[in-house]
Amino acid sequence: MITQRLADSRGHADHGWLDSHHTFSFADYYDPAHMGFRNLRVINEDRVEPGRGFGTHPHRDMEILSYVLEGGLEHRDSMGTGSVIRPGDVQVMSAGTGVTHSEFNASRTEPVHFLQIWLLPERRGLRPGYQQRSFGPAEKDGRLRLVASRDGRDDSVTIHTDASVYAGVFAAGQRAEHPLASGRHAWVHVARGTVRVNGRDLEAGDALALSDEPAVTVEGTGGGEVLVFDLG
């Protein structure tokens, strides 16, 4: 079974300094038909104006991934971590028993464009933690590169939930297939550009949910970048 979620059907909030599209219900956007998929709870596509950002705020019992598409995202948290996340970087913050953090556009002149992704953890009360990895363009060129996983295999960041996250960049004519084991599900999010997934042409912000399918097949059309979530 394949269900399509088009970009223009997402929730939208324009705060001036922040322009955000919500794939699933978030903040003031509520749609009971789109509360998440399996243990994937949030995909927000955020654009933040230069020098602006999210002030210090708390999280708990959530696995939070940041995936930057353009610009730099400055992160600081109560664990003492401070970093700037740039395109190619994948950051995970395991909120666990509780953590506070802030996120700001690291530039005074250029906007930052990124995806904020939340997954429900396998259990509550985990110890908070932080990881960041960089994946170069060659690692994602025409293939699905594992960037986050439960066991941290293949030098991916570790997430405490039953999920594997892959990223890939596909030029026209490039193709990759990710098999889905029995009982597994997949969510495919087009981060930018255009691709064809399981025979369906998708644009930036579009997504597919797959259940009881043998595989996810991604083909480049006009050039695009995707995230694939393999979920229990």
PDB file of N, CA and C in Angstrom, residues 85-153:
ATOM      1  N   ILE A  85      25.813  23.349  12.240  1.00  0.00           N
ATOM      2  CA  ILE A  85      25.445  22.237  11.369  1.00  0.00           C
ATOM      3  C   ILE A  85      25.284  22.788   9.964  1.00  0.00           C
ATOM      4  N   ARG A  86      25.965  22.165   9.003  1.00  0.00           N
ATOM      5  CA  ARG A  86      25.961  22.649   7.621  1.00  0.00           C
ATOM      6  C   ARG A  86      25.502  21.542   6.673  1.00  0.00           C
ATOM      7  N   PRO A  87      25.238  21.870   5.396  1.00  0.00           N
ATOM      8  CA  PRO A  87      24.812  20.841   4.458  1.00  0.00           C
ATOM      9  C   PRO A  87      25.764  19.641   4.454  1.00  0.00           C
ATOM     10  N   GLY A  88      25.191  18.450   4.495  1.00  0.00           N
ATOM     11  CA  GLY A  88      25.980  17.225   4.598  1.00  0.00           C
ATOM     12  C   GLY A  88      26.069  16.697   6.006  1.00  0.00           C
ATOM     13  N   ASP A  89      25.803  17.558   6.995  1.00  0.00           N
ATOM     14  CA  ASP A  89      25.835  17.139   8.394  1.00  0.00           C
ATOM     15  C   ASP A  89      24.487  16.552   8.811  1.00  0.00           C
ATOM     16  N   VAL A  90      24.548  15.566   9.691  1.00  0.00           N
ATOM     17  CA  VAL A  90      23.357  15.033  10.343  1.00  0.00           C
ATOM     18  C   VAL A  90      23.589  15.120  11.842  1.00  0.00           C
ATOM     19  N   GLN A  91      22.674  15.754  12.533  1.00  0.00           N
ATOM     20  CA  GLN A  91      22.766  15.921  13.981  1.00  0.00           C
ATOM     21  C   GLN A  91      21.619  15.166  14.636  1.00  0.00           C
ATOM     22  N   VAL A  92      21.915  14.492  15.745  1.00  0.00           N
ATOM     23  CA  VAL A  92      20.847  13.901  16.536  1.00  0.00           C
ATOM     24  C   VAL A  92      21.016  14.326  17.980  1.00  0.00           C
ATOM     25  N   MET A  93      19.922  14.751  18.586  1.00  0.00           N
ATOM     26  CA  MET A  93      19.884  15.055  20.009  1.00  0.00           C
ATOM     27  C   MET A  93      18.847  14.126  20.636  1.00  0.00           C
ATOM     28  N   SER A  94      19.300  13.259  21.524  1.00  0.00           N
ATOM     29  CA  SER A  94      18.402  12.385  22.275  1.00  0.00           C
ATOM     30  C   SER A  94      17.986  13.140  23.528  1.00  0.00           C
ATOM     31  N   ALA A  95      16.715  13.571  23.556  1.00  0.00           N
ATOM     32  CA  ALA A  95      16.279  14.438  24.648  1.00  0.00           C
ATOM     33  C   ALA A  95      16.127  13.679  25.969  1.00  0.00           C
ATOM     34  N   GLY A  96      15.695  12.416  25.903  1.00  0.00           N
ATOM     35  CA  GLY A  96      15.644  11.578  27.095  1.00  0.00           C
ATOM     36  C   GLY A  96      14.952  12.215  28.278  1.00  0.00           C
ATOM     37  N   THR A  97      15.634  12.203  29.426  1.00  0.00           N
ATOM     38  CA  THR A  97      15.046  12.711  30.669  1.00  0.00           C
ATOM     39  C   THR A  97      14.890  14.225  30.675  1.00  0.00           C
ATOM     40  N   GLY A  98      15.457  14.903  29.681  1.00  0.00           N
ATOM     41  CA  GLY A  98      15.254  16.343  29.570  1.00  0.00           C
ATOM     42  C   GLY A  98      16.507  17.076  29.159  1.00  0.00           C
ATOM     43  N   VAL A  99      16.351  17.983  28.209  1.00  0.00           N
ATOM     44  CA  VAL A  99      17.455  18.802  27.737  1.00  0.00           C
ATOM     45  C   VAL A  99      16.874  20.119  27.243  1.00  0.00           C
ATOM     46  N   THR A 100      17.637  21.199  27.385  1.00  0.00           N
ATOM     47  CA  THR A 100      17.256  22.471  26.771  1.00  0.00           C
ATOM     48  C   THR A 100      18.267  22.800  25.685  1.00  0.00           C
ATOM     49  N   HIS A 101      17.787  23.469  24.642  1.00  0.00           N
ATOM     50  CA  HIS A 101      18.702  23.842  23.570  1.00  0.00           C
ATOM     51  C   HIS A 101      18.170  25.054  22.816  1.00  0.00           C
ATOM     52  N   SER A 102      19.044  25.656  22.021  1.00  0.00           N
ATOM     53  CA  SER A 102      18.663  26.754  21.141  1.00  0.00           C
ATOM     54  C   SER A 102      19.214  26.466  19.756  1.00  0.00           C
ATOM     55  N   GLU A 103      18.540  27.010  18.731  1.00  0.00           N
ATOM     56  CA  GLU A 103      18.971  26.858  17.345  1.00  0.00           C
ATOM     57  C   GLU A 103      18.828  28.211  16.658  1.00  0.00           C
ATOM     58  N   PHE A 104      19.926  28.695  16.098  1.00  0.00           N
ATOM     59  CA  PHE A 104      19.916  29.983  15.425  1.00  0.00           C
ATOM     60  C   PHE A 104      20.574  29.895  14.062  1.00  0.00           C
ATOM     61  N   ASN A 105      20.120  30.738  13.154  1.00  0.00           N
ATOM     62  CA  ASN A 105      20.826  30.893  11.893  1.00  0.00           C
ATOM     63  C   ASN A 105      22.219  31.417  12.210  1.00  0.00           C
ATOM     64  N   ALA A 106      23.250  30.709  11.748  1.00  0.00           N
ATOM     65  CA  ALA A 106      24.631  31.093  12.057  1.00  0.00           C
ATOM     66  C   ALA A 106      25.109  32.276  11.239  1.00  0.00           C
ATOM     67  N   SER A 107      24.323  32.711  10.250  1.00  0.00           N
ATOM     68  CA  SER A 107      24.725  33.811   9.362  1.00  0.00           C
ATOM     69  C   SER A 107      23.906  35.065   9.642  1.00  0.00           C
ATOM     70  N   ARG A 108      24.539  36.220   9.487  1.00  0.00           N
ATOM     71  CA  ARG A 108      23.844  37.502   9.599  1.00  0.00           C
ATOM     72  C   ARG A 108      23.333  37.990   8.251  1.00  0.00           C
ATOM     73  N   THR A 109      23.650  37.251   7.172  1.00  0.00           N
ATOM     74  CA  THR A 109      23.308  37.718   5.829  1.00  0.00           C
ATOM     75  C   THR A 109      22.531  36.699   4.997  1.00  0.00           C
ATOM     76  N   GLU A 110      22.665  35.397   5.287  1.00  0.00           N
ATOM     77  CA  GLU A 110      22.044  34.366   4.463  1.00  0.00           C
ATOM     78  C   GLU A 110      21.042  33.556   5.283  1.00  0.00           C
ATOM     79  N   PRO A 111      19.931  33.144   4.669  1.00  0.00           N
ATOM     80  CA  PRO A 111      18.973  32.293   5.390  1.00  0.00           C
ATOM     81  C   PRO A 111      19.517  30.887   5.588  1.00  0.00           C
ATOM     82  N   VAL A 112      18.914  30.154   6.500  1.00  0.00           N
ATOM     83  CA  VAL A 112      19.231  28.736   6.677  1.00  0.00           C
ATOM     84  C   VAL A 112      17.961  27.928   6.388  1.00  0.00           C
ATOM     85  N   HIS A 113      18.132  26.816   5.697  1.00  0.00           N
ATOM     86  CA  HIS A 113      17.029  25.950   5.283  1.00  0.00           C
ATOM     87  C   HIS A 113      17.347  24.548   5.783  1.00  0.00           C
ATOM     88  N   PHE A 114      16.480  23.997   6.620  1.00  0.00           N
ATOM     89  CA  PHE A 114      16.778  22.680   7.195  1.00  0.00           C
ATOM     90  C   PHE A 114      15.501  21.914   7.506  1.00  0.00           C
ATOM     91  N   LEU A 115      15.678  20.616   7.720  1.00  0.00           N
ATOM     92  CA  LEU A 115      14.595  19.739   8.145  1.00  0.00           C
ATOM     93  C   LEU A 115      14.789  19.385   9.613  1.00  0.00           C
ATOM     94  N   GLN A 116      13.739  19.549  10.391  1.00  0.00           N
ATOM     95  CA  GLN A 116      13.732  19.117  11.790  1.00  0.00           C
ATOM     96  C   GLN A 116      12.838  17.884  11.871  1.00  0.00           C
ATOM     97  N   ILE A 117      13.399  16.796  12.389  1.00  0.00           N
ATOM     98  CA  ILE A 117      12.743  15.487  12.363  1.00  0.00           C
ATOM     99  C   ILE A 117      12.697  14.934  13.782  1.00  0.00           C
ATOM    100  N   TRP A 118      11.525  14.499  14.207  1.00  0.00           N
ATOM    101  CA  TRP A 118      11.371  13.886  15.528  1.00  0.00           C
ATOM    102  C   TRP A 118      10.900  12.444  15.364  1.00  0.00           C
ATOM    103  N   LEU A 119      11.536  11.557  16.134  1.00  0.00           N
ATOM    104  CA  LEU A 119      11.090  10.158  16.215  1.00  0.00           C
ATOM    105  C   LEU A 119      10.861   9.795  17.675  1.00  0.00           C
ATOM    106  N   LEU A 120       9.813   9.022  17.923  1.00  0.00           N
ATOM    107  CA  LEU A 120       9.525   8.581  19.286  1.00  0.00           C
ATOM    108  C   LEU A 120      10.568   7.562  19.726  1.00  0.00           C
ATOM    109  N   PRO A 121      11.127   7.694  20.927  1.00  0.00           N
ATOM    110  CA  PRO A 121      12.149   6.747  21.390  1.00  0.00           C
ATOM    111  C   PRO A 121      11.553   5.401  21.767  1.00  0.00           C
ATOM    112  N   GLU A 122      12.443   4.410  21.862  1.00  0.00           N
ATOM    113  CA  GLU A 122      11.985   3.055  22.190  1.00  0.00           C
ATOM    114  C   GLU A 122      11.479   2.968  23.631  1.00  0.00           C
ATOM    115  N   ARG A 123      11.960   3.840  24.478  1.00  0.00           N
ATOM    116  CA  ARG A 123      11.429   3.893  25.837  1.00  0.00           C
ATOM    117  C   ARG A 123      11.688   5.281  26.424  1.00  0.00           C
ATOM    118  N   ARG A 124      10.948   5.620  27.440  1.00  0.00           N
ATOM    119  CA  ARG A 124      11.080   6.922  28.096  1.00  0.00           C
ATOM    120  C   ARG A 124      12.228   6.901  29.096  1.00  0.00           C
ATOM    121  N   GLY A 125      12.711   8.079  29.442  1.00  0.00           N
ATOM    122  CA  GLY A 125      13.695   8.199  30.495  1.00  0.00           C
ATOM    123  C   GLY A 125      15.112   7.850  30.114  1.00  0.00           C
ATOM    124  N   LEU A 126      15.448   7.915  28.828  1.00  0.00           N
ATOM    125  CA  LEU A 126      16.820   7.646  28.388  1.00  0.00           C
ATOM    126  C   LEU A 126      17.753   8.781  28.797  1.00  0.00           C
ATOM    127  N   ARG A 127      19.024   8.462  28.879  1.00  0.00           N
ATOM    128  CA  ARG A 127      20.016   9.488  29.184  1.00  0.00           C
ATOM    129  C   ARG A 127      20.174  10.410  27.968  1.00  0.00           C
ATOM    130  N   PRO A 128      20.128  11.730  28.151  1.00  0.00           N
ATOM    131  CA  PRO A 128      20.286  12.639  27.020  1.00  0.00           C
ATOM    132  C   PRO A 128      21.654  12.471  26.342  1.00  0.00           C
ATOM    133  N   GLY A 129      21.691  12.727  25.039  1.00  0.00           N
ATOM    134  CA  GLY A 129      22.947  12.592  24.311  1.00  0.00           C
ATOM    135  C   GLY A 129      22.924  13.395  23.014  1.00  0.00           C
ATOM    136  N   TYR A 130      24.115  13.560  22.436  1.00  0.00           N
ATOM    137  CA  TYR A 130      24.268  14.351  21.210  1.00  0.00           C
ATOM    138  C   TYR A 130      25.289  13.692  20.304  1.00  0.00           C
ATOM    139  N   GLN A 131      24.999  13.651  19.001  1.00  0.00           N
ATOM    140  CA  GLN A 131      25.956  13.184  18.000  1.00  0.00           C
ATOM    141  C   GLN A 131      25.813  14.019  16.738  1.00  0.00           C
ATOM    142  N   GLN A 132      26.915  14.129  16.005  1.00  0.00           N
ATOM    143  CA  GLN A 132      26.893  14.835  14.722  1.00  0.00           C
ATOM    144  C   GLN A 132      27.893  14.164  13.784  1.00  0.00           C
ATOM    145  N   ARG A 133      27.464  13.908  12.546  1.00  0.00           N
ATOM    146  CA  ARG A 133      28.321  13.309  11.530  1.00  0.00           C
ATOM    147  C   ARG A 133      28.179  14.098  10.234  1.00  0.00           C
ATOM    148  N   SER A 134      29.237  14.082   9.434  1.00  0.00           N
ATOM    149  CA  SER A 134      29.202  14.707   8.115  1.00  0.00           C
ATOM    150  C   SER A 134      29.279  13.626   7.047  1.00  0.00           C
ATOM    151  N   PHE A 135      28.401  13.723   6.060  1.00  0.00           N
ATOM    152  CA  PHE A 135      28.355  12.771   4.955  1.00  0.00           C
ATOM    153  C   PHE A 135      28.576  13.542   3.661  1.00  0.00           C
ATOM    154  N   GLY A 136      29.723  13.310   3.017  1.00  0.00           N
ATOM    155  CA  GLY A 136      30.093  14.057   1.832  1.00  0.00           C
ATOM    156  C   GLY A 136      29.217  13.739   0.635  1.00  0.00           C
ATOM    157  N   PRO A 137      29.229  14.614  -0.390  1.00  0.00           N
ATOM    158  CA  PRO A 137      28.379  14.406  -1.572  1.00  0.00           C
ATOM    159  C   PRO A 137      28.588  13.052  -2.235  1.00  0.00           C
ATOM    160  N   ALA A 138      29.825  12.568  -2.288  1.00  0.00           N
ATOM    161  CA  ALA A 138      30.095  11.292  -2.967  1.00  0.00           C
ATOM    162  C   ALA A 138      29.405  10.130  -2.260  1.00  0.00           C
ATOM    163  N   GLU A 139      29.207  10.240  -0.939  1.00  0.00           N
ATOM    164  CA  GLU A 139      28.584   9.149  -0.183  1.00  0.00           C
ATOM    165  C   GLU A 139      27.102   8.983  -0.512  1.00  0.00           C
ATOM    166  N   LYS A 140      26.478  10.060  -1.001  1.00  0.00           N
ATOM    167  CA  LYS A 140      25.034  10.034  -1.277  1.00  0.00           C
ATOM    168  C   LYS A 140      24.727  10.095  -2.770  1.00  0.00           C
ATOM    169  N   ASP A 141      25.750  10.131  -3.596  1.00  0.00           N
ATOM    170  CA  ASP A 141      25.574  10.298  -5.033  1.00  0.00           C
ATOM    171  C   ASP A 141      25.010   9.030  -5.674  1.00  0.00           C
ATOM    172  N   GLY A 142      23.741   9.079  -6.071  1.00  0.00           N
ATOM    173  CA  GLY A 142      23.125   7.951  -6.751  1.00  0.00           C
ATOM    174  C   GLY A 142      22.884   6.742  -5.886  1.00  0.00           C
ATOM    175  N   ARG A 143      22.912   6.920  -4.563  1.00  0.00           N
ATOM    176  CA  ARG A 143      22.696   5.797  -3.655  1.00  0.00           C
ATOM    177  C   ARG A 143      22.040   6.290  -2.371  1.00  0.00           C
ATOM    178  N   LEU A 144      21.531   5.348  -1.606  1.00  0.00           N
ATOM    179  CA  LEU A 144      20.929   5.666  -0.322  1.00  0.00           C
ATOM    180  C   LEU A 144      21.946   5.348   0.765  1.00  0.00           C
ATOM    181  N   ARG A 145      22.481   6.379   1.377  1.00  0.00           N
ATOM    182  CA  ARG A 145      23.510   6.250   2.405  1.00  0.00           C
ATOM    183  C   ARG A 145      22.854   6.239   3.778  1.00  0.00           C
ATOM    184  N   LEU A 146      23.137   5.221   4.585  1.00  0.00           N
ATOM    185  CA  LEU A 146      22.622   5.171   5.949  1.00  0.00           C
ATOM    186  C   LEU A 146      23.234   6.312   6.757  1.00  0.00           C
ATOM    187  N   VAL A 147      22.373   7.168   7.339  1.00  0.00           N
ATOM    188  CA  VAL A 147      22.879   8.298   8.117  1.00  0.00           C
ATOM    189  C   VAL A 147      22.483   8.216   9.588  1.00  0.00           C
ATOM    190  N   ALA A 148      21.444   7.432   9.915  1.00  0.00           N
ATOM    191  CA  ALA A 148      21.032   7.274  11.314  1.00  0.00           C
ATOM    192  C   ALA A 148      20.440   5.879  11.487  1.00  0.00           C
ATOM    193  N   SER A 149      20.777   5.234  12.614  1.00  0.00           N
ATOM    194  CA  SER A 149      20.288   3.874  12.847  1.00  0.00           C
ATOM    195  C   SER A 149      20.283   3.568  14.335  1.00  0.00           C
ATOM    196  N   ARG A 150      19.578   2.517  14.688  1.00  0.00           N
ATOM    197  CA  ARG A 150      19.461   2.106  16.086  1.00  0.00           C
ATOM    198  C   ARG A 150      20.796   1.645  16.661  1.00  0.00           C
ATOM    199  N   ASP A 151      21.634   1.024  15.801  1.00  0.00           N
ATOM    200  CA  ASP A 151      22.901   0.482  16.294  1.00  0.00           C
ATOM    201  C   ASP A 151      24.127   1.270  15.833  1.00  0.00           C
ATOM    202  N   GLY A 152      23.921   2.398  15.140  1.00  0.00           N
ATOM    203  CA  GLY A 152      25.044   3.223  14.724  1.00  0.00           C
ATOM    204  C   GLY A 152      25.953   2.574  13.697  1.00  0.00           C
ATOM    205  N   ARG A 153      25.438   1.590  12.973  1.00  0.00           N
ATOM    206  CA  ARG A 153      26.285   0.877  12.012  1.00  0.00           C
ATOM    207  C   ARG A 153      26.696   1.790  10.847  1.00  0.00           C
TER     208      ARG A 153
END
